PDB file of C-alpha atoms in Angstrom:
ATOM      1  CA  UNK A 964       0.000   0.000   0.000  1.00  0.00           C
ATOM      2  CA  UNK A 965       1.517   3.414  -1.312  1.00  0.00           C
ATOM      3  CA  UNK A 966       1.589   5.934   1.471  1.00  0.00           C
ATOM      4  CA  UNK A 967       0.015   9.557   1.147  1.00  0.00           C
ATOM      5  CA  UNK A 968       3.244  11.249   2.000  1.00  0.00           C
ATOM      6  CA  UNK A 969       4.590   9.214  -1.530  1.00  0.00           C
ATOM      7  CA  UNK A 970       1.657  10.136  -3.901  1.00  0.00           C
ATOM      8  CA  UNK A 971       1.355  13.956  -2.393  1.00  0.00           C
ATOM      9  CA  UNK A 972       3.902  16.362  -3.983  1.00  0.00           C
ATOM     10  CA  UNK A 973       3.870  20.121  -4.939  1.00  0.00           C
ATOM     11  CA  UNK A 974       5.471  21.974  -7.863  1.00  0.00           C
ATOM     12  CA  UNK A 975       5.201  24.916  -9.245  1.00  0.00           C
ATOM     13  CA  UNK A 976       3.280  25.447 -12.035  1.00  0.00           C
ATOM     14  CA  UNK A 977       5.574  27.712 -14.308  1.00  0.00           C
ATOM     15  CA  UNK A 978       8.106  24.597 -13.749  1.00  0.00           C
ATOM     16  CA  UNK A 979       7.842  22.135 -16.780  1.00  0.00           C
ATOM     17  CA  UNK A 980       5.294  19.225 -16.617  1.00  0.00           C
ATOM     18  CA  UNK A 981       6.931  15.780 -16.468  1.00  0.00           C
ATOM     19  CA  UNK A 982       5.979  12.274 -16.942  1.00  0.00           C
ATOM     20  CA  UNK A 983       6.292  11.688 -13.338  1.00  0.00           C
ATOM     21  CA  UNK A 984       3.843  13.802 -12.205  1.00  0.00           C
ATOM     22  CA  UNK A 985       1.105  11.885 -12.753  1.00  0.00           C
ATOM     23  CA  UNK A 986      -2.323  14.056 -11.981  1.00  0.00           C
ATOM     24  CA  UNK A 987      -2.042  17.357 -11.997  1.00  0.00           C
ATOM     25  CA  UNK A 988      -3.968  19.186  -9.996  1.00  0.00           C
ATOM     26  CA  UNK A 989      -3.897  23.401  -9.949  1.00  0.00           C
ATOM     27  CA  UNK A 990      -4.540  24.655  -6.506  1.00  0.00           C
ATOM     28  CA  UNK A 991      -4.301  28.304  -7.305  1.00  0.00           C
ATOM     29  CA  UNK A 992      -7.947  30.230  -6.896  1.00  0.00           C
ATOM     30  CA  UNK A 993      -6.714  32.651 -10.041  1.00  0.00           C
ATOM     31  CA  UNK A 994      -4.966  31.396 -13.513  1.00  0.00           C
ATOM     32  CA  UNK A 995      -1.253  31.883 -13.100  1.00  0.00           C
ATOM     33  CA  UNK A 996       0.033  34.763 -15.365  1.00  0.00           C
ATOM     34  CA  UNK A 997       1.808  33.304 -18.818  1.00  0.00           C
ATOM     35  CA  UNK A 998       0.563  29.886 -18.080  1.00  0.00           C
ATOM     36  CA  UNK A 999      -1.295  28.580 -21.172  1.00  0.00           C
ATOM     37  CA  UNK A1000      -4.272  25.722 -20.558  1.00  0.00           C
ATOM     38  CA  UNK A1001      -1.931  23.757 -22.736  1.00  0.00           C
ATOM     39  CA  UNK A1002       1.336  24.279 -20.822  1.00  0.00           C
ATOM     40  CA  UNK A1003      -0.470  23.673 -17.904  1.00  0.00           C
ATOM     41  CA  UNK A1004      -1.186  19.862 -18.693  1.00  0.00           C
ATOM     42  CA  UNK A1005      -3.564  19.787 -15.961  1.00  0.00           C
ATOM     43  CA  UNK A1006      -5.809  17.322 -14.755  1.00  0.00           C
ATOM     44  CA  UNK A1007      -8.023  19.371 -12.770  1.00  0.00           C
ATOM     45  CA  UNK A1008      -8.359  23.014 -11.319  1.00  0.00           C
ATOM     46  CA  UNK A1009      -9.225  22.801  -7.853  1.00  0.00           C
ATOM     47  CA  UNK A1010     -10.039  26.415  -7.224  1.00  0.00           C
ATOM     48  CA  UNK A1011     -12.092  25.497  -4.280  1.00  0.00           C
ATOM     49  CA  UNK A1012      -9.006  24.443  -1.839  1.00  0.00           C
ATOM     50  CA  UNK A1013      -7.258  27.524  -2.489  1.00  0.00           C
ATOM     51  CA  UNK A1014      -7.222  30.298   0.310  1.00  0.00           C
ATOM     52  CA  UNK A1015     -10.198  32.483   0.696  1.00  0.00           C
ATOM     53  CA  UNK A1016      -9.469  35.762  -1.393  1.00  0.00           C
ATOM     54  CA  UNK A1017      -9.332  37.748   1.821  1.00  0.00           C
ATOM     55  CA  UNK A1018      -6.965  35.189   3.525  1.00  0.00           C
ATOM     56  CA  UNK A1019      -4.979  35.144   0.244  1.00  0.00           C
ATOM     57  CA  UNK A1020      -4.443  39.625   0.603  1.00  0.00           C
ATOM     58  CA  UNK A1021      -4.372  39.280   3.938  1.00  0.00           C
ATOM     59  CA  UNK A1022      -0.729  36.931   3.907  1.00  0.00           C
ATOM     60  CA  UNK A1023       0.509  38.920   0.978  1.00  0.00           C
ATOM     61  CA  UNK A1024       3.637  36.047   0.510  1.00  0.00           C
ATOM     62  CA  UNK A1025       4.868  37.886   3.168  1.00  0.00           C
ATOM     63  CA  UNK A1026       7.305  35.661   5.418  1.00  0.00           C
ATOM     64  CA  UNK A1027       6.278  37.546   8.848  1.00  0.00           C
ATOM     65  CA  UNK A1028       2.734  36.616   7.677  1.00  0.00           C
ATOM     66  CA  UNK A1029       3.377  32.785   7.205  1.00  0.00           C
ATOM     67  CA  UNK A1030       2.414  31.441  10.717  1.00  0.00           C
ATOM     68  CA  UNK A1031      -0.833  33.261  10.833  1.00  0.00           C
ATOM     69  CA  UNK A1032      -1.719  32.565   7.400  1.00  0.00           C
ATOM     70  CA  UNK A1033      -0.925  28.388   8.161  1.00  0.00           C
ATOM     71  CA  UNK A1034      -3.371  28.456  10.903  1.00  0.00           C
ATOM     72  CA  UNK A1035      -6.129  30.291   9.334  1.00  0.00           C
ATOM     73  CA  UNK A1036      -5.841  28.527   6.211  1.00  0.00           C
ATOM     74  CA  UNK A1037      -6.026  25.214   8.344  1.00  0.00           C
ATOM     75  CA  UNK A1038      -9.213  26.460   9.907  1.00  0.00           C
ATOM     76  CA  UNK A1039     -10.798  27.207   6.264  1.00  0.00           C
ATOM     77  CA  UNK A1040      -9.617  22.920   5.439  1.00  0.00           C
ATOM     78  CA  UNK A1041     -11.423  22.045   8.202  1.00  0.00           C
ATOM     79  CA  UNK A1042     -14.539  23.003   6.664  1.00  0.00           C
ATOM     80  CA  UNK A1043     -13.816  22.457   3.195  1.00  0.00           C
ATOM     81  CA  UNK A1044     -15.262  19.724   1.253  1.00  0.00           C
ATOM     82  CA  UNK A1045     -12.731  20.057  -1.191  1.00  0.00           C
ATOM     83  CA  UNK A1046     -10.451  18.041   1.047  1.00  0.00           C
ATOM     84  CA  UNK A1047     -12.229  15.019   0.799  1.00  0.00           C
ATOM     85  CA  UNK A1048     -11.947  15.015  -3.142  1.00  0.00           C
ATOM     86  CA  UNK A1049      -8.396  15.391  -3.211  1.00  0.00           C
ATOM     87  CA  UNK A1050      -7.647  13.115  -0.495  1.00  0.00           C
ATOM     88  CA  UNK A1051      -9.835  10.658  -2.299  1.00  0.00           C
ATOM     89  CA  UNK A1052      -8.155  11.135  -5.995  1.00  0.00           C
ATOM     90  CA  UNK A1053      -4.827  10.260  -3.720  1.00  0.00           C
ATOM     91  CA  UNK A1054      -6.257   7.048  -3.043  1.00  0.00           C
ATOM     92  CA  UNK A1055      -7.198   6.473  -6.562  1.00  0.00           C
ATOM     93  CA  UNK A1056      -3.581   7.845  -7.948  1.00  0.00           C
ATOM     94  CA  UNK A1057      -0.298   7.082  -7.978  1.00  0.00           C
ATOM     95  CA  UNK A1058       0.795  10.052  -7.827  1.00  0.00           C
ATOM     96  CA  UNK A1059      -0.855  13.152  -7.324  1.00  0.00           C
ATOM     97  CA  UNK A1060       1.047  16.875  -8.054  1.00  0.00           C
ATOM     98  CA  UNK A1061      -0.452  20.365  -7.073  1.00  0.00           C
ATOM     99  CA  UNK A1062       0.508  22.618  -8.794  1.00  0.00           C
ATOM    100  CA  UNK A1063       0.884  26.363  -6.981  1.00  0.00           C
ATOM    101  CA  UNK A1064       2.102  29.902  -8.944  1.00  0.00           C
ATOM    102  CA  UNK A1065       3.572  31.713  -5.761  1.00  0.00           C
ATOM    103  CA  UNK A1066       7.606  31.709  -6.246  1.00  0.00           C
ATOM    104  CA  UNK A1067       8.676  30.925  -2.742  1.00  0.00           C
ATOM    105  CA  UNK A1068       8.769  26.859  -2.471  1.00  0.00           C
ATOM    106  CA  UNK A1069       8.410  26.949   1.362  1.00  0.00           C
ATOM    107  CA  UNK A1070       6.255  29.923   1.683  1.00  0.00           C
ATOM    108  CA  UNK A1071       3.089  29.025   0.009  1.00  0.00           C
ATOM    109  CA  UNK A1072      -0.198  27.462   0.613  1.00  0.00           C
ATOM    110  CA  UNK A1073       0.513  24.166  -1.217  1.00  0.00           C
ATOM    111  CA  UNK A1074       2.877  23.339   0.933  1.00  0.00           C
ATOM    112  CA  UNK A1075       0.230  24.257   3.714  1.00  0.00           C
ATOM    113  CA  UNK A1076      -2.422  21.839   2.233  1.00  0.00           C
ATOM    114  CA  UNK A1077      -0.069  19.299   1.542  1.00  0.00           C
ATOM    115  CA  UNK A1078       1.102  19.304   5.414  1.00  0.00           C
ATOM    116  CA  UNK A1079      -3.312  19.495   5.997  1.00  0.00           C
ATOM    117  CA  UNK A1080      -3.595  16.433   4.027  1.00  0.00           C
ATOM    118  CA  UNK A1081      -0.951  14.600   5.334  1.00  0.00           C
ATOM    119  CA  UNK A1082      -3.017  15.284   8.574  1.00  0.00           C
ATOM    120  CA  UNK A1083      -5.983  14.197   7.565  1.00  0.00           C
ATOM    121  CA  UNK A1084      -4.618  11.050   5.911  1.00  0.00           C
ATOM    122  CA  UNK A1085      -3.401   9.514   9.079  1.00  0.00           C
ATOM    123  CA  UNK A1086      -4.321   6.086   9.832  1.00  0.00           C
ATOM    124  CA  UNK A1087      -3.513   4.010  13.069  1.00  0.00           C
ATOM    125  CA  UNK A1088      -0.691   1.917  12.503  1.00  0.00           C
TER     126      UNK A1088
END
């Protein structure tokens, strides 16, 4: 049995698809800039998991901002349905890549709601 953490990974979306990436899934609420649908190779556009607009001003991709943002975008996951439809397409996949637009890799909201769905994956071992 493949484990979550193994099918879960996040990329950015201006990087170049790949035959590894299996489903693609864009987690942005707005179309990246320059992206074309065909570039994009995408699978699906989740809009719903992204950040509430005001949540999304609010952080700004500003570092100072990151803790605050992580918590309240945790809150909005825990009342998203969206969760449950990526979390089940990661059962169905082998591997399953969001795709984000925001340039920092480790200040983002994928990585957020990849570390939410590792969460909410968790089984008793």
């Amino acid at each position: 049995m493949t484990e979550l953490k193994d099918v879960l990974v996040i990329k950015r979306i201006y990087d170049e698809a790949a035959d590894d990436d299996g489903y693609r899934v864009l987690v942005d609420r707005l179309w990246p800039r320059g992206v074309s649908k065909e570039r994009a190779h995408l699978d699906l556009w989740l809009k719903e998991i992204a950040p509430s607009p005001h949540l999304r001003t609010e952080f700004a991709h500003m570092q100072e901002r990151f803790e605050d943002f992580r918590r309240s975008y945790q809150a909005e996951l825990e009342q998203n349905p969206a969760v449950e439809q990526l979390l089940e397409l990661a059962a169905a996949e082998k591997r399953v890549t969001l795709l984000y637009g925001a340039r920092d890799p480790e200040i983002n909201h994928a990585r957020v709601l990849v570390e939410f769905l590792l969460g909410a994956g968790k089984t008793d071992t």
